Amino acid sequence: MNKILKIVSFIGAFVLIAVLLLYLLGYTYLLRGIQVTYLQGHTTAYIDDYTEFANRRIPASEQSQPWPEHGNYNEVKATEQLEELNAELGTAAFLIIKNDSIWFEKYYQDYGPASKTNSFSMAKSIVSALLGKAIQEEHIESLEQPVADFFPQFDQSLKVGDLASMASGLNWNENYYNPFGMTAEAYFGDDIQELILDLEVTEKPGQEFEYLSGNTILLGMVLEKATGIPLSEYLSKSFWKPMGMQEDALWQLDSRESGMEKAYCCIASNPRDFAKI
């Protein structure tokens, strides 16, 4: 019994020291990451993890425009090869849109037409679409407007269009396997803007494509400052309501109190509404 108590005490002391070190070194977001993933039976972010985070609502219109079903809706069955592939990939929903209607639709596991799932990086394309809308509405002058007009700490050579085209030259490290890296901190941390404002332009912007989630986060910050409203509200106003989405969506935030949307990812919506995008 004494040996067991010693082992338990040792483990407890080790955990306490580890937690204290994380606090001292500024890595407390890792505790949040462990709680959201490993303690929920996962090893990384997953498609329905939005319930573990604070979210801002993206309201849909009261006059929704549901997808019509094609005259031959679901008359053709999925091939054995397709079913095997969807099983292998852990597919949640598989839809085929033909012209203006749903031609084929099937759901797997416990998902259905109303199930919300995480968009992950599809959100980047949506943020780029919001940039186009902001230029159309003259919140932003053009793709050539300097980011420094909104955040003066950045080099004048960095344009808003460079963020959308992934050619910013920013020193963001896009690493999905380093728990101490920027990507992990952006996902599980509580101040995404502070993380971005520490970045610097280290390569000439507009010259070379490099996929960086930090680009889209900064673009989201520019949009929020240019429009004067949160990204979720601007998305609702610009696309979610005009496109007649059937249901409200959610956008993960970087904190539980208030905060900013994780612009580079994490819109939770259903397959039919995603299909309209």
XYZ file of N, CA and C in Angstrom:
831
model
N 0.827 -1.208 0.000
C 0.000 0.000 0.000
C 0.865 1.263 0.000
N 1.951 1.233 0.822
C 2.846 2.386 0.874
C 3.501 2.642 -0.475
N 3.817 1.550 -1.183
C 4.436 1.692 -2.499
C 3.477 2.347 -3.476
N 2.217 1.946 -3.418
C 1.193 2.535 -4.295
C 1.030 4.012 -3.991
N 0.995 4.361 -2.705
C 0.859 5.760 -2.302
C 2.033 6.593 -2.797
N 3.214 6.014 -2.754
C 4.405 6.722 -3.232
C 4.318 6.984 -4.732
N 3.834 5.960 -5.472
C 3.698 6.110 -6.924
C 2.671 7.189 -7.250
N 1.528 7.143 -6.547
C 0.472 8.144 -6.770
C 0.975 9.543 -6.426
N 1.714 9.640 -5.328
C 2.256 10.938 -4.915
C 3.249 11.465 -5.941
N 4.076 10.557 -6.471
C 5.062 10.939 -7.479
C 4.367 11.453 -8.739
N 3.347 10.721 -9.179
C 2.607 11.137 -10.379
C 1.936 12.487 -10.145
N 1.330 12.641 -8.949
C 0.669 13.906 -8.624
C 1.649 15.072 -8.620
N 2.824 14.853 -8.063
C 3.845 15.904 -8.012
C 4.331 16.240 -9.419
N 4.502 15.206 -10.238
C 4.952 15.411 -11.623
C 3.939 16.252 -12.400
N 2.662 15.900 -12.256
C 1.599 16.645 -12.959
C 1.566 18.091 -12.479
N 1.679 18.305 -11.166
C 1.651 19.655 -10.617
C 2.805 20.489 -11.153
N 4.003 19.905 -11.178
C 5.172 20.623 -11.694
C 4.994 20.942 -13.181
N 4.453 19.970 -13.929
C 4.231 20.186 -15.368
C 3.256 21.332 -15.601
N 2.183 21.363 -14.828
C 1.188 22.439 -14.970
C 1.794 23.791 -14.624
N 2.580 23.837 -13.552
C 3.232 25.086 -13.154
C 4.193 25.578 -14.238
N 4.925 24.650 -14.846
C 5.849 25.020 -15.920
C 5.097 25.578 -17.128
N 3.963 24.968 -17.451
C 3.162 25.455 -18.578
C 2.678 26.875 -18.316
N 2.273 27.145 -17.082
C 1.844 28.499 -16.721
C 3.005 29.480 -16.811
N 4.140 29.099 -16.291
C 5.299 29.992 -16.274
C 5.820 30.277 -17.678
N 5.752 29.293 -18.559
C 6.291 29.439 -19.917
C 5.258 29.944 -20.921
N 4.020 30.166 -20.473
C 2.993 30.713 -21.356
C 2.332 29.687 -22.260
N 2.330 28.426 -21.856
C 1.735 27.378 -22.679
C 0.475 26.797 -22.033
N -0.273 27.605 -21.326
C -1.465 27.095 -20.647
C -2.527 26.611 -21.622
N -2.473 27.078 -22.881
C -3.449 26.625 -23.873
C -3.346 25.113 -24.103
N -2.179 24.522 -23.795
C -2.020 23.081 -23.958
C -2.949 22.309 -23.024
N -3.212 22.869 -21.845
C -4.145 22.222 -20.924
C -5.537 22.193 -21.538
N -5.892 23.288 -22.193
C -7.179 23.345 -22.894
C -7.201 22.327 -24.037
N -6.093 22.214 -24.739
C -6.010 21.250 -25.827
C -6.187 19.823 -25.352
N -5.567 19.494 -24.235
C -5.700 18.150 -23.671
C -7.139 17.871 -23.272
N -7.770 18.878 -22.668
C -9.167 18.717 -22.227
C -10.108 18.505 -23.409
N -9.878 19.248 -24.497
C -10.767 19.188 -25.658
C -10.547 17.929 -26.490
N -9.309 17.444 -26.554
C -9.010 16.303 -27.431
C -8.861 14.993 -26.652
N -7.759 14.820 -25.948
C -7.456 13.540 -25.318
C -8.508 13.117 -24.293
N -8.996 14.062 -23.516
C -9.999 13.711 -22.506
C -11.364 13.436 -23.112
N -11.521 13.725 -24.402
C -12.764 13.410 -25.117
C -12.593 12.195 -26.035
N -11.432 11.544 -25.942
C -11.199 10.347 -26.727
C -10.632 10.597 -28.111
N -10.077 11.803 -28.351
C -9.497 12.144 -29.650
C -8.023 12.482 -29.482
N -7.306 12.501 -30.592
C -5.887 12.866 -30.545
C -5.612 14.207 -31.206
N -6.621 14.778 -31.838
C -6.459 16.071 -32.502
C -7.838 16.705 -32.651
N -7.918 17.863 -33.316
C -9.205 18.500 -33.571
C -10.092 17.562 -34.391
N -11.410 17.678 -34.205
C -12.318 16.769 -34.893
C -13.556 17.537 -35.370
N -14.350 16.925 -36.249
C -15.347 17.694 -37.001
C -16.532 18.193 -36.182
N -16.763 17.630 -35.006
C -17.860 18.152 -34.189
C -17.366 18.663 -32.838
N -16.169 19.251 -32.844
C -15.606 19.768 -31.593
C -16.109 21.166 -31.246
N -16.993 21.736 -32.074
C -17.472 23.096 -31.805
C -18.172 23.199 -30.458
N -18.702 22.084 -29.957
C -19.398 22.111 -28.666
C -18.439 22.351 -27.503
N -17.136 22.197 -27.751
C -16.139 22.374 -26.697
C -15.619 23.805 -26.621
N -16.114 24.668 -27.504
C -15.605 26.039 -27.573
C -16.754 27.048 -27.471
N -16.376 28.282 -27.156
C -17.330 29.370 -27.276
C -17.552 29.645 -28.762
N -18.776 29.996 -29.134
C -19.110 30.243 -30.531
C -19.932 31.523 -30.657
N -19.850 32.142 -31.826
C -20.729 33.268 -32.152
C -21.684 32.808 -33.246
N -22.939 33.154 -33.093
C -23.965 32.685 -34.023
C -23.905 33.440 -35.348
N -24.146 32.722 -36.434
C -24.283 33.303 -37.770
C -25.748 33.138 -38.153
N -26.572 34.144 -37.925
C -28.018 33.977 -38.143
C -28.381 33.753 -39.607
N -29.308 32.832 -39.829
C -29.869 32.611 -41.156
C -31.114 33.478 -41.312
N -31.583 33.594 -42.541
C -32.793 34.366 -42.807
C -34.023 33.606 -42.330
N -35.063 34.345 -41.939
C -36.327 33.700 -41.585
C -36.986 33.107 -42.826
N -36.603 33.596 -44.008
C -37.127 33.082 -45.269
C -36.053 32.214 -45.937
N -35.882 31.004 -45.424
C -34.856 30.126 -45.965
C -35.263 29.600 -47.345
N -34.269 29.178 -48.098
C -34.496 28.634 -49.441
C -33.888 27.238 -49.498
N -34.653 26.231 -49.116
C -34.114 24.866 -49.080
C -33.731 24.374 -50.475
N -32.756 23.478 -50.512
C -32.402 22.831 -51.771
C -33.591 22.012 -52.276
N -33.955 22.126 -53.537
C -34.936 21.181 -54.080
C -34.275 19.831 -54.318
N -35.058 18.786 -54.294
C -34.539 17.464 -54.614
C -34.756 17.187 -56.095
N -33.740 16.639 -56.730
C -33.787 16.326 -58.151
C -34.889 15.296 -58.440
N -35.381 15.305 -59.649
C -36.406 14.333 -60.026
C -35.945 12.902 -59.868
N -34.634 12.683 -59.970
C -34.073 11.349 -59.794
C -33.333 11.217 -58.460
N -33.782 11.961 -57.471
C -33.121 11.993 -56.162
C -32.936 10.583 -55.602
N -31.670 10.243 -55.340
C -31.268 8.976 -54.706
C -31.759 7.724 -55.443
N -32.073 7.850 -56.736
C -32.476 6.664 -57.500
C -31.270 5.798 -57.851
N -30.105 6.438 -57.998
C -28.874 5.697 -58.264
C -28.146 5.481 -56.930
N -27.804 4.252 -56.646
C -27.147 3.938 -55.384
C -25.628 4.098 -55.495
N -25.017 4.381 -54.373
C -23.553 4.517 -54.342
C -22.893 3.191 -54.702
N -21.803 3.256 -55.444
C -21.077 2.037 -55.799
C -20.401 1.452 -54.571
N -20.065 0.194 -54.658
C -19.366 -0.470 -53.549
C -18.034 0.212 -53.274
N -17.354 0.627 -54.359
C -16.067 1.295 -54.199
C -16.219 2.615 -53.451
N -17.267 3.391 -53.786
C -17.507 4.657 -53.100
C -17.843 4.429 -51.626
N -18.642 3.428 -51.352
C -19.003 3.139 -49.962
C -17.771 2.742 -49.151
N -16.901 1.962 -49.758
C -15.669 1.567 -49.065
C -14.789 2.777 -48.788
N -14.726 3.684 -49.765
C -13.915 4.893 -49.586
C -14.477 5.768 -48.475
N -15.794 5.961 -48.454
C -16.409 6.783 -47.409
C -16.227 6.160 -46.031
N -16.264 4.837 -45.978
C -16.024 4.152 -44.695
C -14.586 4.346 -44.246
N -13.669 4.242 -45.199
C -12.245 4.402 -44.887
C -11.940 5.818 -44.409
N -12.568 6.811 -45.013
C -12.299 8.208 -44.676
C -13.104 8.700 -43.481
N -14.042 7.909 -43.010
C -14.891 8.361 -41.905
C -15.840 9.462 -42.328
N -16.346 9.374 -43.551
C -17.236 10.403 -44.095
C -18.479 10.569 -43.232
N -18.894 11.817 -43.044
C -20.121 12.118 -42.316
C -21.294 12.323 -43.271
N -21.049 13.038 -44.379
C -22.117 13.333 -45.337
C -21.546 13.337 -46.742
N -22.318 12.802 -47.688
C -21.892 12.781 -49.088
C -23.073 13.255 -49.943
N -22.897 14.409 -50.598
C -23.957 14.977 -51.423
C -23.447 15.225 -52.836
N -24.320 15.039 -53.805
C -24.038 15.431 -55.183
C -25.119 16.418 -55.610
N -24.688 17.624 -55.984
C -25.607 18.652 -56.478
C -25.529 18.654 -57.995
N -26.664 18.474 -58.659
C -26.712 18.537 -60.119
C -27.569 19.738 -60.517
N -26.925 20.681 -61.214
C -27.591 21.939 -61.590
C -28.078 22.655 -60.339
N -29.368 22.647 -60.066
C -29.894 23.434 -58.946
C -30.544 22.564 -57.873
N -30.246 21.270 -57.850
C -30.957 20.405 -56.911
C -30.060 19.261 -56.431
N -30.487 18.636 -55.332
C -29.726 17.518 -54.762
C -30.062 16.248 -55.537
N -29.052 15.657 -56.167
C -29.237 14.453 -56.979
C -28.994 13.188 -56.144
N -28.028 13.286 -55.212
C -27.718 12.151 -54.347
C -27.345 12.669 -52.971
N -27.758 11.942 -51.948
C -27.476 12.379 -50.577
C -27.459 11.162 -49.658
N -26.377 11.041 -48.886
C -26.305 9.949 -47.924
C -25.485 10.379 -46.719
N -25.898 9.932 -45.545
C -25.223 10.272 -44.292
C -24.725 8.994 -43.619
N -23.664 9.152 -42.866
C -22.998 8.004 -42.261
C -22.843 8.222 -40.755
N -22.507 7.132 -40.069
C -22.351 7.151 -38.619
C -23.653 7.670 -38.000
N -23.574 8.659 -37.145
C -24.804 9.179 -36.532
C -25.158 10.564 -37.056
N -24.610 10.936 -38.219
C -24.866 12.261 -38.781
C -26.104 12.258 -39.664
N -26.684 13.460 -39.811
C -27.867 13.615 -40.642
C -27.904 14.989 -41.271
N -28.971 15.338 -41.994
C -29.057 16.620 -42.710
C -28.875 17.848 -41.818
N -29.253 17.752 -40.545
C -29.157 18.910 -39.656
C -27.883 18.920 -38.825
N -27.036 17.913 -38.974
C -25.826 17.830 -38.148
C -24.845 18.940 -38.507
N -24.343 19.605 -37.490
C -23.306 20.615 -37.695
C -21.935 19.955 -37.585
N -21.030 20.328 -38.486
C -19.659 19.851 -38.415
C -18.715 21.007 -38.701
N -17.472 20.830 -38.294
C -16.452 21.870 -38.393
C -15.981 22.017 -39.847
N -16.031 23.233 -40.352
C -15.584 23.497 -41.728
C -14.080 23.350 -41.889
N -13.341 23.448 -40.772
C -11.884 23.555 -40.830
C -11.495 24.615 -41.860
N -10.554 24.341 -42.740
C -9.983 25.415 -43.565
C -10.867 25.884 -44.713
N -12.030 25.271 -44.912
C -12.955 25.831 -45.888
C -13.331 27.265 -45.502
N -13.218 27.566 -44.203
C -13.500 28.923 -43.732
C -12.591 29.955 -44.391
N -11.389 29.549 -44.781
C -10.474 30.484 -45.435
C -11.081 31.031 -46.732
N -11.709 30.155 -47.508
C -12.350 30.598 -48.743
C -13.514 31.534 -48.452
N -14.229 31.271 -47.376
C -15.352 32.128 -47.001
C -14.853 33.511 -46.596
N -13.744 33.566 -45.861
C -13.175 34.855 -45.470
C -12.702 35.622 -46.706
N -12.131 34.918 -47.688
C -11.733 35.586 -48.929
C -12.949 36.132 -49.674
N -14.059 35.393 -49.635
C -15.297 35.894 -50.236
C -15.780 37.146 -49.514
N -15.615 37.180 -48.203
C -15.998 38.368 -47.431
C -15.117 39.560 -47.796
N -13.856 39.295 -48.127
C -12.990 40.375 -48.594
C -13.554 40.981 -49.875
N -13.981 40.117 -50.811
C -14.584 40.625 -52.042
C -15.811 41.477 -51.755
N -16.620 41.043 -50.804
C -17.821 41.803 -50.432
C -17.446 43.138 -49.810
N -16.432 43.137 -48.971
C -16.000 44.373 -48.315
C -15.459 45.379 -49.323
N -14.789 44.896 -50.359
C -14.316 45.800 -51.420
C -15.499 46.340 -52.209
N -16.458 45.460 -52.512
C -17.663 45.871 -53.240
C -18.426 46.955 -52.470
N -18.467 46.826 -51.162
C -19.194 47.783 -50.324
C -18.327 48.960 -49.891
N -17.093 49.005 -50.387
C -16.153 50.098 -50.155
C -15.713 50.244 -48.702
N -15.773 49.151 -47.968
C -15.156 49.143 -46.636
C -13.636 49.074 -46.793
N -13.212 48.400 -47.850
C -11.800 48.264 -48.197
C -11.628 48.785 -49.614
N -10.553 49.539 -49.850
C -10.371 50.215 -51.135
C -10.189 49.234 -52.286
N -9.299 48.276 -52.125
C -8.990 47.312 -53.175
C -8.067 46.248 -52.603
N -7.704 45.288 -53.438
C -6.743 44.269 -53.020
C -5.372 44.866 -52.729
N -5.131 46.069 -53.253
C -3.825 46.712 -53.098
C -3.738 47.603 -51.857
N -4.808 47.691 -51.075
C -4.741 48.540 -49.875
C -3.781 47.926 -48.856
N -2.873 48.716 -48.302
C -1.912 48.189 -47.322
C -2.594 47.720 -46.038
N -2.147 46.608 -45.528
C -2.618 46.125 -44.230
C -2.299 47.154 -43.148
N -1.221 47.922 -43.352
C -0.808 48.943 -42.379
C -1.849 50.032 -42.193
N -2.771 50.190 -43.131
C -3.858 51.160 -42.956
C -4.745 50.762 -41.784
N -4.755 49.480 -41.463
C -5.585 48.968 -40.374
C -4.747 48.591 -39.152
N -3.544 48.086 -39.408
C -2.623 47.704 -38.336
C -1.241 48.249 -38.689
N -0.922 49.448 -38.194
C 0.291 50.171 -38.616
C 1.602 49.447 -38.319
N 1.592 48.453 -37.448
C 2.843 47.766 -37.123
C 3.364 46.898 -38.262
N 2.538 46.666 -39.290
C 2.992 45.837 -40.404
C 3.598 46.684 -41.509
N 4.500 46.065 -42.256
C 5.203 46.724 -43.350
C 4.223 47.224 -44.406
N 4.471 48.416 -44.937
C 3.598 49.015 -45.951
C 3.509 48.172 -47.215
N 4.474 47.322 -47.452
C 4.469 46.508 -48.668
C 3.452 45.375 -48.621
N 2.932 45.066 -47.435
C 1.965 43.981 -47.280
C 0.569 44.479 -47.618
N -0.063 43.898 -48.651
C -1.395 44.306 -49.097
C -2.441 43.294 -48.626
N -3.686 43.746 -48.541
C -4.743 42.819 -48.105
C -4.871 41.653 -49.085
N -4.646 41.906 -50.371
C -4.710 40.834 -51.354
C -3.644 39.774 -51.156
N -2.511 40.156 -50.590
C -1.455 39.183 -50.306
C -1.899 38.173 -49.254
N -2.757 38.616 -48.346
C -3.264 37.715 -47.314
C -4.201 36.680 -47.925
N -5.064 37.137 -48.834
C -6.019 36.227 -49.463
C -5.335 35.249 -50.409
N -4.265 35.678 -51.052
C -3.577 34.818 -52.030
C -2.457 33.995 -51.413
N -2.314 34.062 -50.095
C -1.280 33.302 -49.389
C 0.121 33.640 -49.896
N 0.382 34.930 -49.981
C 1.723 35.374 -50.411
C 2.161 36.558 -49.563
N 2.005 36.430 -48.254
C 2.222 37.558 -47.348
C 3.677 37.781 -46.963
N 4.451 36.710 -46.921
C 5.815 36.823 -46.417
C 5.897 36.901 -44.903
N 4.798 36.605 -44.215
C 4.795 36.634 -42.751
C 5.545 35.430 -42.179
N 6.077 35.592 -40.988
C 6.862 34.518 -40.364
C 6.004 33.602 -39.494
N 4.823 33.271 -39.987
C 3.964 32.281 -39.323
C 4.503 30.885 -39.612
N 4.489 30.020 -38.610
C 4.972 28.647 -38.782
C 3.769 27.701 -38.841
N 3.461 27.215 -40.032
C 2.308 26.326 -40.234
C 2.706 24.887 -39.914
N 2.619 24.535 -38.635
C 3.025 23.209 -38.190
C 1.889 22.597 -37.368
N 1.341 21.486 -37.847
C 0.195 20.858 -37.189
C 0.583 19.835 -36.131
N 1.860 19.549 -36.004
C 2.291 18.488 -35.095
C 3.075 18.997 -33.891
N 3.373 20.290 -33.875
C 4.113 20.869 -32.765
C 3.130 21.474 -31.756
N 2.967 20.861 -30.590
C 2.008 21.386 -29.613
C 2.390 22.758 -29.084
N 3.656 23.146 -29.247
C 4.104 24.454 -28.775
C 4.098 25.494 -29.900
N 3.601 25.120 -31.066
C 3.627 26.000 -32.226
C 2.450 26.942 -32.314
N 2.514 27.831 -33.316
C 1.501 28.862 -33.501
C 0.118 28.291 -33.826
N 0.094 27.231 -34.635
C -1.196 26.681 -35.056
C -1.967 26.120 -33.869
N -1.266 25.408 -32.992
C -1.908 24.863 -31.793
C -2.374 25.985 -30.874
N -1.551 27.014 -30.725
C -1.941 28.127 -29.860
C -3.142 28.875 -30.432
N -3.198 29.012 -31.752
C -4.344 29.683 -32.372
C -5.631 28.902 -32.130
N -5.531 27.583 -32.136
C -6.729 26.750 -31.989
C -7.215 26.681 -30.545
N -6.279 26.579 -29.611
C -6.672 26.359 -28.220
C -6.426 27.565 -27.312
N -5.758 28.590 -27.829
C -5.454 29.762 -27.008
C -6.637 30.696 -26.858
N -6.447 31.762 -26.082
C -7.560 32.654 -25.778
C -7.373 34.076 -26.315
N -6.330 34.313 -27.141
C -6.149 35.645 -27.719
C -5.453 35.520 -29.060
N -6.233 35.267 -30.070
C -5.676 35.015 -31.401
C -5.074 36.276 -32.008
N -5.634 37.438 -31.649
C -5.121 38.690 -32.202
C -3.719 39.002 -31.668
N -3.501 38.763 -30.387
C -2.178 39.001 -29.806
C -1.132 38.143 -30.501
N -1.498 36.902 -30.814
C -0.591 35.993 -31.510
C -0.213 36.554 -32.878
N -1.202 37.080 -33.607
C -0.966 37.593 -34.958
C -0.170 38.891 -34.937
N -0.437 39.745 -33.981
C 0.233 41.052 -33.944
C 1.707 40.947 -33.567
N 2.142 39.763 -33.172
C 3.564 39.531 -32.915
C 4.322 39.115 -34.180
N 3.589 38.881 -35.279
C 4.227 38.449 -36.515
C 4.941 39.603 -37.212
N 5.873 39.237 -38.072
C 6.597 40.224 -38.875
C 6.663 39.764 -40.329
N 6.780 40.709 -41.235
C 6.997 40.392 -42.647
C 8.496 40.136 -42.823
N 8.848 38.905 -43.138
C 10.263 38.536 -43.263
C 10.660 38.204 -44.703
N 9.670 38.050 -45.588
C 9.927 37.839 -47.011
C 9.121 38.879 -47.793
N 9.541 39.189 -49.011
C 8.838 40.189 -49.810
C 7.432 39.700 -50.143
N 6.388 40.466 -49.751
C 5.009 40.042 -50.020
C 4.688 40.013 -51.517
N 3.718 39.169 -51.863
C 3.215 39.120 -53.220
C 4.068 38.344 -54.191
N 5.112 37.676 -53.717
C 6.045 37.005 -54.618
C 5.871 35.490 -54.672
N 5.594 34.888 -53.538
C 5.605 33.419 -53.488
C 4.459 32.903 -52.625
N 3.753 31.898 -53.138
C 2.665 31.267 -52.393
C 3.226 30.438 -51.239
N 2.685 30.660 -50.067
C 2.984 29.802 -48.917
C 1.749 29.754 -48.047
N 1.211 28.560 -47.896
C -0.048 28.376 -47.166
C 0.168 28.627 -45.675
N -0.424 29.699 -45.163
C -0.269 30.079 -43.760
C -1.632 30.451 -43.176
N -2.032 29.760 -42.140
C -3.296 30.094 -41.485
C -3.281 31.506 -40.919
N -2.086 31.970 -40.528
C -1.962 33.326 -39.991
C -2.402 34.392 -40.983
N -2.243 34.122 -42.285
C -2.699 35.080 -43.297
C -4.193 35.352 -43.159
N -4.963 34.277 -43.039
C -6.417 34.425 -42.984
C -6.873 35.024 -41.661
N -6.162 34.710 -40.588
C -6.513 35.330 -39.307
C -6.328 36.843 -39.394
N -5.200 37.270 -39.948
C -4.957 38.709 -40.093
C -5.976 39.336 -41.047
N -6.321 38.631 -42.111
C -7.339 39.143 -43.025
C -8.676 39.304 -42.302
N -9.007 38.354 -41.436
C -10.225 38.472 -40.634
C -10.191 39.683 -39.720
N -9.023 39.955 -39.151
C -8.869 41.132 -38.290
C -9.055 42.418 -39.092
N -8.519 42.431 -40.326
C -8.688 43.590 -41.205
C -10.164 43.802 -41.521
N -10.859 42.718 -41.839
C -12.283 42.808 -42.166
C -13.090 43.313 -40.979
N -12.779 42.820 -39.799
C -13.498 43.248 -38.599
C -13.297 44.741 -38.356
N -12.063 45.207 -38.537
C -11.796 46.631 -38.323
C -12.419 47.480 -39.425
N -12.388 46.999 -40.671
C -12.908 47.773 -41.803
C -14.428 47.898 -41.757
N -15.104 46.817 -41.367
C -16.573 46.829 -41.368
C -17.154 47.309 -40.048
N -16.379 47.204 -38.980
C -16.866 47.633 -37.667
C -17.760 46.620 -36.981
N -17.860 45.416 -37.527
C -18.696 44.380 -36.914
C -17.938 43.052 -36.911
N -18.327 42.111 -36.044
C -17.657 40.808 -36.011
C -17.826 40.048 -37.329
N -16.918 39.133 -37.603
C -16.971 38.354 -38.835
C -18.276 37.576 -38.973
N -18.774 37.026 -37.873
C -20.015 36.246 -37.931
C -21.176 37.105 -38.404
N -21.244 38.310 -37.893
C -22.323 39.216 -38.288
C -22.195 39.617 -39.752
N -20.951 39.860 -40.195
C -20.752 40.258 -41.580
C -21.048 39.094 -42.531
N -20.710 37.871 -42.116
C -21.021 36.699 -42.928
C -22.530 36.501 -43.026
N -23.227 36.686 -41.917
C -24.685 36.554 -41.933
C -25.311 37.564 -42.885
N -24.871 38.809 -42.766
C -25.414 39.894 -43.576
C -25.075 39.732 -45.054
N -23.870 39.280 -45.337
C -23.377 39.244 -46.715
C -23.791 37.997 -47.489
N -23.822 36.843 -46.814
C -24.062 35.594 -47.530
C -25.103 34.683 -46.894
N -25.050 34.515 -45.579
C -25.907 33.502 -44.959
C -27.385 33.818 -45.162
N -27.765 35.065 -44.937
C -29.167 35.448 -45.148
C -29.522 35.573 -46.627
N -28.730 36.286 -47.447
C -29.072 36.403 -48.871
C -29.143 35.066 -49.606
N -28.338 34.091 -49.181
C -28.328 32.793 -49.857
C -29.404 31.850 -49.332
N -30.183 32.325 -48.364
C -31.306 31.536 -47.867
C -30.894 30.273 -47.138
N -29.805 30.353 -46.371
C -29.377 29.181 -45.605
C -30.512 28.708 -44.694
N -30.589 27.410 -44.497
C -31.703 26.855 -43.742
C -31.563 27.029 -42.237
N -30.328 27.043 -41.746
C -30.118 27.092 -40.298
C -29.021 28.078 -39.921
N -29.109 28.580 -38.700
C -28.015 29.373 -38.159
C -26.754 28.513 -38.102
N -25.624 29.138 -38.319
C -24.339 28.454 -38.166
C -23.630 29.019 -36.943
N -22.494 28.446 -36.619
C -21.690 28.894 -35.476
C -20.256 29.086 -35.928
N -19.581 30.053 -35.298
C -18.155 30.262 -35.615
C -17.395 30.269 -34.300
N -16.436 29.368 -34.172
C -15.665 29.253 -32.936
C -14.916 30.542 -32.633
N -14.863 30.882 -31.343
C -14.133 32.051 -30.876
C -12.855 31.630 -30.157
N -12.007 32.618 -29.920
C -10.731 32.317 -29.269
C -10.797 32.403 -27.751
N -11.971 32.671 -27.196
C -12.092 32.700 -25.737
C -13.533 32.434 -25.359
N -13.761 32.163 -24.087
C -15.112 31.869 -23.622
C -15.865 33.123 -23.185
N -15.192 34.245 -23.029
C -15.865 35.456 -22.591
C -16.400 36.244 -23.792
N -15.494 36.700 -24.595
C -15.855 37.388 -25.828
C -14.816 36.940 -26.823
N -14.298 37.803 -27.623
C -13.192 37.382 -28.465
C -13.509 37.433 -29.938
N -12.567 36.914 -30.714
C -12.657 36.972 -32.170
C -12.829 35.572 -32.748
N -13.499 35.518 -33.883
C -13.648 34.266 -34.590
C -12.288 33.731 -35.045
N -12.151 32.409 -35.026
C -10.961 31.779 -35.602
C -11.138 31.827 -37.122
N -10.666 32.909 -37.712
C -10.964 33.185 -39.118
C -10.425 32.118 -40.060
N -9.403 31.406 -39.642
C -8.775 30.428 -40.521
C -9.492 29.088 -40.532
N -10.514 28.940 -39.695
C -11.207 27.649 -39.601
C -12.550 27.795 -38.894
N -13.179 26.663 -38.669
C -14.093 26.433 -37.559
C -15.470 27.086 -37.647
N -16.068 27.086 -38.840
C -17.487 27.407 -38.965
C -18.247 26.092 -38.878
N -19.215 26.018 -37.986
C -20.000 24.790 -37.836
C -21.351 24.984 -38.513
N -21.597 24.162 -39.514
C -22.867 24.231 -40.231
C -23.217 22.844 -40.746
N -24.374 22.748 -41.407
C -24.831 21.455 -41.919
C -24.431 21.280 -43.385
N -24.453 20.047 -43.883
C -23.984 19.780 -45.248
C -24.727 20.540 -46.334
N -26.035 20.676 -46.217
C -26.812 21.340 -47.259
C -26.470 22.816 -47.347
N -26.267 23.476 -46.212
C -25.901 24.889 -46.252
C -24.465 25.058 -46.736
N -23.571 24.193 -46.313
C -22.200 24.236 -46.825
C -22.195 24.069 -48.350
N -23.082 23.236 -48.865
C -23.126 22.970 -50.298
C -23.461 24.232 -51.084
N -24.195 25.149 -50.470
C -24.507 26.423 -51.175
C -23.256 27.274 -51.352
N -22.351 27.217 -50.368
C -21.080 27.922 -50.509
C -20.272 27.287 -51.642
